[in-house]
Amino acid sequence: MRKIALAVALAVTGCGQDAELNKQAQRMAQQYLLVDTHIDVPYRLNEKPADVGMATQGGDFDYPRANRGGLNAPFMSIYIPAEMESDGSARDYADRLIDQVEGLVARHPDKFAIPHSVKEMERQVASGRISLPLGMENGAAIAGDLQNLHHFAERGIRYITLTHSKSNHISDSSYDEQRQWQGLSDFGKQLVKEMNRAGVMVDVSHISDDAFWQVMEISEVPVIASHSSARHFTPGFERNMSDEMIRALANNGGVIMINFGSTFISEASRESRAKIRTATEQYMREQGLDEDSEDVKHFTERLMEEEFVYAELDDVLDHFDHVRELVGVEHIGIGSDYDGVGDSLPTGLKDVSQYPNLIRGLLERDYSEEDVGKILGGNLVRVWRENEAYARAKPQGAPAGTE
């Protein structure tokens, strides 16, 4: 009886601890500035229009869920598909996506605002609105003209991912076997310097390793990896960052924002996705179908449901731990890739309402409240401020943003 009573007492104590941790995580999500540097809402809405100022069916982001999750400043990704470099449509497309975010703000001025500086972002959050800074994913829209950089900076772009899935006129891509520049092009090197002068953060996600090391040599201010994870857990996946790169990023003062996508986090997930891809390609050959076929889509969806291995919250936390062990908490942030990685998000982090799960996990792994506050937004804000300060000291550059 005494053993049973002790077991019950321990269970009750455990439940109490769980409840207290949940309460603490919820409080911190609402209390601390929470910045996520990569959410693909504009592209999602361009493909399938919806009003994310209200509750939506599907997708990973809307206003009610963001409020529940404590999200204050989600960077809206102005994502430009690689093919738009070659057909010349990238600049206009980027402007249209920015117009779309501005339209969302115009429909819901009590809920959203677009900042051009840290101070504007902080004022918007203090007023109870969700601040929507803009990040350009793929510098194709610069189109070889530095005036376009200043045009987009004036429209609110606060970081630029130099390339995406293919090499462009700025940089080689980690996903592209064709390395035409062996890193950055001559224009790309010039662009990095001008981004520093303009107060626009350089984003090293997606670029090749050679391009990363060249950015490290050129940039006079800290840079970010807006949505990357640790290659330590996904050997051979160049899209993630090696330990050496993470150390260099930290030495530069920068921040790696951890991507939540299962295939960024888990090698088992990557292997399952590769098997599904191989099986789909075989099915296409056998049936004489192309990838746009509805039959192929249904076949792939079924395999995803049956075979895909999702990462767990603990897998995501392992990436945070690894970076902490390498360089400390001052160089970690959140770059979820919500609305950008499809149905591949880990259990416990399925949409923007679930940041408290991440916070609780960090607390359970002995991160202090101060540490968690840095990860949630403090580290990114520090880098953003340093970029602004550098730009203000360089009169030939574009303004870092309105104050």
XYZ file of C-alpha atoms in Angstrom:
403
model
C 0.000 0.000 0.000
C 2.802 2.373 0.869
C 4.430 1.684 -2.543
C 1.123 2.345 -4.325
C 0.606 5.555 -2.365
C 4.140 6.694 -3.225
C 3.599 5.947 -6.919
C 0.357 7.930 -6.916
C 2.051 10.812 -5.121
C 4.874 10.874 -7.676
C 2.381 10.788 -10.544
C 0.452 13.696 -9.067
C 3.690 15.619 -8.525
C 4.651 14.935 -12.147
C 1.291 16.181 -13.365
C 1.741 19.283 -11.254
C 5.168 19.911 -12.733
C 3.780 19.420 -16.226
C 1.013 21.920 -15.559
C 3.474 24.461 -14.171
C 5.808 24.065 -17.160
C 2.916 24.449 -19.576
C 1.778 27.561 -17.729
C 5.290 28.998 -17.764
C 5.708 28.294 -21.487
C 2.365 29.919 -22.295
C 3.261 32.968 -20.197
C 6.646 33.334 -21.870
C 5.141 33.014 -25.353
C 2.908 35.978 -24.561
C 5.460 37.973 -22.566
C 8.615 37.774 -24.692
C 9.098 39.176 -28.167
C 8.698 36.204 -30.527
C 10.229 36.585 -33.983
C 10.104 33.930 -36.702
C 12.275 34.884 -39.660
C 10.652 32.708 -42.298
C 6.951 32.184 -42.925
C 5.775 31.646 -46.504
C 2.319 33.222 -46.226
C 2.562 35.480 -49.337
C 3.355 32.611 -51.700
C 0.695 30.420 -50.064
C -1.931 33.133 -50.567
C -0.809 33.775 -54.125
C -1.456 30.101 -54.885
C -4.673 29.829 -52.854
C -6.190 33.148 -51.700
C -7.503 33.392 -48.146
C -7.853 36.058 -45.468
C -5.307 35.182 -42.785
C -6.620 38.042 -40.696
C -9.326 35.534 -39.779
C -9.230 31.832 -38.936
C -8.440 29.827 -42.082
C -8.866 26.230 -43.157
C -5.479 24.783 -43.935
C -2.114 26.500 -43.940
C 0.112 27.033 -40.942
C -0.523 30.727 -40.195
C -3.473 32.955 -39.459
C -4.133 35.733 -36.958
C -6.013 33.703 -34.307
C -3.399 30.935 -34.282
C -0.518 33.418 -34.255
C -2.090 35.144 -31.251
C -2.456 31.861 -29.391
C 1.160 31.007 -30.106
C 2.443 34.413 -28.958
C 3.922 35.258 -32.369
C 4.779 38.984 -32.584
C 6.938 39.454 -35.666
C 6.750 36.814 -38.396
C 8.914 37.739 -41.369
C 6.746 37.390 -44.457
C 8.790 35.569 -47.081
C 8.708 37.252 -50.483
C 9.586 34.006 -52.223
C 10.577 34.130 -55.891
C 10.673 30.824 -57.810
C 13.987 30.173 -59.536
C 12.521 30.141 -63.049
C 11.598 33.822 -62.731
C 15.274 34.732 -63.041
C 15.403 33.494 -66.608
C 12.062 34.861 -67.782
C 12.658 38.322 -66.306
C 9.534 38.387 -64.141
C 11.196 38.280 -60.709
C 11.130 41.995 -59.881
C 7.495 42.495 -60.783
C 6.498 39.319 -58.970
C 8.266 40.458 -55.797
C 6.416 43.770 -55.969
C 3.104 41.936 -56.353
C 3.746 39.811 -53.268
C 4.646 42.918 -51.264
C 1.444 44.539 -52.552
C -0.390 41.505 -51.228
C 1.052 41.896 -47.726
C 0.214 45.591 -47.813
C -3.330 44.643 -48.817
C -3.588 42.349 -45.795
C -2.511 45.226 -43.542
C -5.006 47.570 -45.209
C -7.828 45.092 -44.531
C -6.796 44.602 -40.912
C -4.935 47.708 -39.701
C -5.868 46.846 -36.117
C -4.168 43.443 -36.430
C -1.144 43.840 -38.712
C 1.517 46.379 -39.706
C 4.721 46.366 -41.773
C 7.873 47.733 -40.106
C 10.871 49.350 -41.765
C 13.057 49.314 -38.635
C 13.437 47.657 -35.259
C 11.837 50.667 -33.571
C 8.813 50.481 -35.844
C 8.481 46.772 -35.175
C 8.643 47.343 -31.421
C 6.037 50.112 -31.576
C 3.714 47.961 -33.632
C 4.017 45.062 -31.187
C 3.512 47.403 -28.223
C 0.272 48.609 -29.848
C -1.049 45.035 -29.860
C -0.574 44.357 -33.560
C 1.394 41.583 -35.247
C 4.339 43.162 -37.031
C 5.085 41.757 -40.494
C 8.679 42.505 -41.513
C 9.537 41.373 -45.025
C 12.312 39.056 -46.151
C 13.058 38.362 -49.820
C 13.748 34.688 -50.528
C 15.839 34.679 -53.710
C 17.669 37.795 -54.829
C 16.613 37.222 -58.437
C 14.407 40.326 -58.125
C 17.526 42.511 -57.815
C 18.060 41.751 -61.523
C 21.676 42.940 -61.555
C 20.780 46.508 -60.568
C 21.658 47.902 -57.139
C 18.853 50.445 -57.503
C 16.463 47.534 -57.174
C 18.024 46.723 -53.791
C 17.203 50.235 -52.599
C 13.732 50.035 -54.137
C 12.926 46.919 -52.136
C 14.574 48.252 -48.987
C 12.230 51.239 -49.199
C 9.285 48.858 -49.571
C 10.228 47.103 -46.326
C 12.575 44.252 -47.283
C 14.821 43.708 -44.273
C 16.774 40.671 -45.446
C 17.541 38.992 -48.760
C 18.255 35.275 -49.232
C 20.818 35.582 -52.006
C 19.509 32.660 -54.080
C 17.100 29.740 -53.823
C 16.973 26.364 -55.563
C 19.108 27.296 -58.585
C 22.207 29.357 -59.139
C 21.242 32.918 -60.062
C 23.121 36.063 -61.081
C 24.214 36.581 -57.460
C 25.191 33.213 -56.022
C 25.434 29.481 -56.462
C 22.765 27.431 -54.693
C 23.277 24.539 -52.279
C 20.624 22.631 -54.259
C 22.175 23.197 -57.706
C 24.956 20.981 -59.037
C 25.858 23.706 -61.533
C 28.275 26.019 -59.702
C 28.794 28.698 -62.314
C 30.375 31.201 -59.906
C 32.228 28.919 -57.496
C 30.450 30.890 -54.803
C 29.337 34.474 -55.404
C 29.395 36.276 -58.733
C 31.262 39.574 -58.980
C 27.899 41.309 -58.778
C 26.992 39.174 -55.765
C 30.100 40.340 -53.930
C 29.190 43.926 -54.738
C 25.605 43.308 -53.613
C 26.682 42.007 -50.185
C 28.647 45.220 -49.598
C 25.710 47.356 -50.721
C 23.271 45.397 -48.542
C 25.509 46.228 -45.583
C 25.363 49.903 -46.534
C 21.592 49.727 -47.025
C 20.896 48.066 -43.688
C 19.442 44.968 -45.349
C 20.535 41.761 -43.623
C 22.342 39.165 -45.728
C 20.707 35.722 -45.498
C 22.996 32.763 -46.149
C 20.279 30.081 -46.214
C 20.138 28.247 -49.559
C 23.542 29.406 -50.814
C 26.421 27.022 -51.533
C 29.202 26.447 -49.024
C 31.681 28.381 -51.173
C 29.283 31.308 -51.363
C 28.832 31.214 -47.582
C 32.568 31.486 -46.939
C 32.828 34.384 -49.378
C 29.999 36.207 -47.603
C 31.856 35.725 -44.321
C 34.922 37.395 -45.842
C 32.964 40.324 -47.285
C 30.227 41.251 -44.825
C 31.108 43.977 -42.337
C 28.090 43.188 -40.150
C 26.449 40.061 -38.740
C 24.420 37.959 -41.176
C 21.630 35.455 -40.626
C 20.642 32.020 -41.830
C 16.899 32.720 -41.901
C 15.708 29.095 -42.050
C 18.467 26.496 -41.790
C 19.370 23.707 -39.384
C 22.451 21.733 -38.309
C 24.104 19.498 -40.912
C 25.478 17.429 -38.031
C 22.142 15.551 -38.021
C 21.766 15.358 -41.835
C 25.210 14.476 -43.221
C 25.666 15.434 -46.859
C 22.693 17.815 -46.909
C 24.428 21.026 -47.961
C 21.273 23.080 -47.428
C 21.911 22.793 -43.661
C 24.964 24.344 -41.995
C 28.100 22.457 -40.982
C 29.646 22.918 -37.541
C 32.452 24.968 -39.091
C 29.938 27.263 -40.768
C 27.927 27.701 -37.577
C 31.115 28.670 -35.729
C 32.000 31.168 -38.457
C 28.492 32.603 -38.403
C 28.775 33.076 -34.640
C 32.223 34.665 -34.940
C 30.619 37.119 -37.361
C 27.972 37.847 -34.693
C 25.217 36.202 -36.712
C 22.327 33.886 -35.929
C 21.155 30.547 -37.327
C 17.366 30.372 -37.286
C 16.340 26.735 -36.927
C 14.080 25.343 -39.679
C 11.281 23.043 -38.430
C 10.764 20.988 -41.604
C 11.158 17.263 -40.860
C 13.594 16.710 -43.725
C 15.804 19.513 -42.365
C 15.756 17.967 -38.916
C 15.799 14.178 -39.254
C 17.936 11.861 -41.375
C 15.231 9.190 -41.027
C 12.750 11.648 -42.488
C 15.094 12.434 -45.378
C 15.541 8.731 -46.106
C 11.786 8.122 -46.096
C 11.232 11.060 -48.466
C 13.912 9.707 -50.816
C 12.221 6.272 -50.883
C 8.873 7.883 -51.653
C 10.447 9.894 -54.465
C 12.056 6.771 -55.949
C 8.784 4.838 -55.766
C 6.915 7.722 -57.398
C 9.411 7.952 -60.246
C 9.107 4.210 -60.851
C 5.291 4.493 -60.866
C 5.477 7.334 -63.396
C 7.697 5.264 -65.710
C 5.535 2.169 -65.436
C 2.296 4.073 -66.035
C 3.673 6.501 -68.622
C 2.580 9.506 -66.533
C 4.164 12.884 -65.801
C 4.505 14.484 -62.387
C 1.505 16.787 -62.901
C -0.843 13.832 -63.318
C -3.617 13.524 -60.710
C -2.846 9.807 -60.469
C 0.753 10.595 -59.574
C -0.332 13.152 -56.990
C -2.688 10.657 -55.341
C -0.002 7.957 -55.422
C 2.502 10.278 -53.714
C -0.052 11.447 -51.143
C -0.830 7.854 -50.194
C 2.850 7.025 -49.775
C 3.346 10.155 -47.672
C 0.522 9.063 -45.383
C 1.841 5.523 -45.093
C 5.622 5.851 -45.283
C 6.830 9.347 -44.428
C 8.732 9.616 -41.130
C 7.934 12.833 -39.297
C 10.442 14.439 -36.969
C 9.478 14.842 -33.324
C 9.699 17.959 -31.179
C 12.706 16.388 -29.443
C 14.476 16.106 -32.802
C 14.020 19.848 -33.322
C 15.274 20.568 -29.818
C 18.383 18.512 -30.565
C 19.326 21.107 -33.193
C 18.968 23.924 -30.671
C 21.118 21.965 -28.217
C 23.779 21.280 -30.821
C 24.139 24.945 -31.744
C 24.159 25.914 -28.055
C 27.004 23.471 -27.428
C 28.945 24.794 -30.424
C 28.575 28.563 -30.041
C 26.125 29.420 -27.253
C 22.516 30.568 -27.112
C 23.373 34.050 -28.443
C 23.456 32.685 -31.985
C 20.199 30.688 -32.181
C 16.768 31.779 -33.402
C 13.571 30.514 -34.998
C 13.037 30.232 -38.767
C 10.240 27.679 -38.897
C 9.470 27.707 -42.644
C 5.755 27.517 -41.812
C 3.659 27.471 -44.998
C 6.861 26.613 -46.873
C 7.548 22.940 -46.160
C 4.116 21.502 -46.865
C 2.892 18.604 -44.768
C 6.289 17.774 -43.290
C 6.213 19.612 -39.968
C 7.205 17.757 -36.797
C 4.725 16.515 -34.249
C 4.122 19.249 -31.694
C 5.042 22.065 -34.105
C 2.341 21.817 -36.739
C 1.435 25.520 -36.915
C 2.070 28.940 -35.376
C -0.119 28.217 -32.355
C 2.434 25.708 -31.062
C 5.486 27.823 -30.198
C 4.719 27.219 -26.475
C 5.584 23.545 -27.071
C 9.038 24.619 -28.252
C 9.445 26.932 -25.261
C 8.467 24.191 -22.851
C 10.958 21.836 -24.492
C 13.738 24.384 -24.123
C 12.896 24.902 -20.444
C 12.950 21.131 -19.901
C 16.446 21.086 -21.396
C 17.710 23.634 -18.867
C 17.542 26.796 -20.934
C 16.949 29.750 -18.623
C 14.172 32.265 -19.255
C 16.858 34.712 -20.354
C 18.234 32.144 -22.801
C 14.785 31.454 -24.221
C 14.100 35.170 -24.602
C 17.251 35.522 -26.695
C 16.222 32.609 -28.901
C 12.643 33.816 -29.339
C 13.638 37.231 -30.633
C 16.460 38.940 -28.790
C 19.253 37.511 -30.916
C 17.620 38.441 -34.214
C 16.831 41.955 -32.996
C 20.481 42.421 -32.022
C 21.628 41.529 -35.542
C 18.949 43.723 -37.121
C 20.042 46.687 -34.956
C 23.697 46.174 -35.853
C 22.820 46.229 -39.547
C 20.820 49.437 -39.059
C 23.644 51.079 -37.096
C 26.194 50.240 -39.781
C 23.933 51.678 -42.484
C 23.399 54.924 -40.561
C 27.172 55.321 -40.354
C 27.488 54.966 -44.144
C 25.898 58.011 -45.829
C 26.335 56.535 -49.304
C 24.010 53.668 -48.377
C 20.243 53.536 -48.436
C 18.497 54.403 -45.153
C 18.163 51.498 -42.763
C 14.526 52.357 -42.190
C 12.358 55.063 -40.776
C 12.655 55.756 -37.095
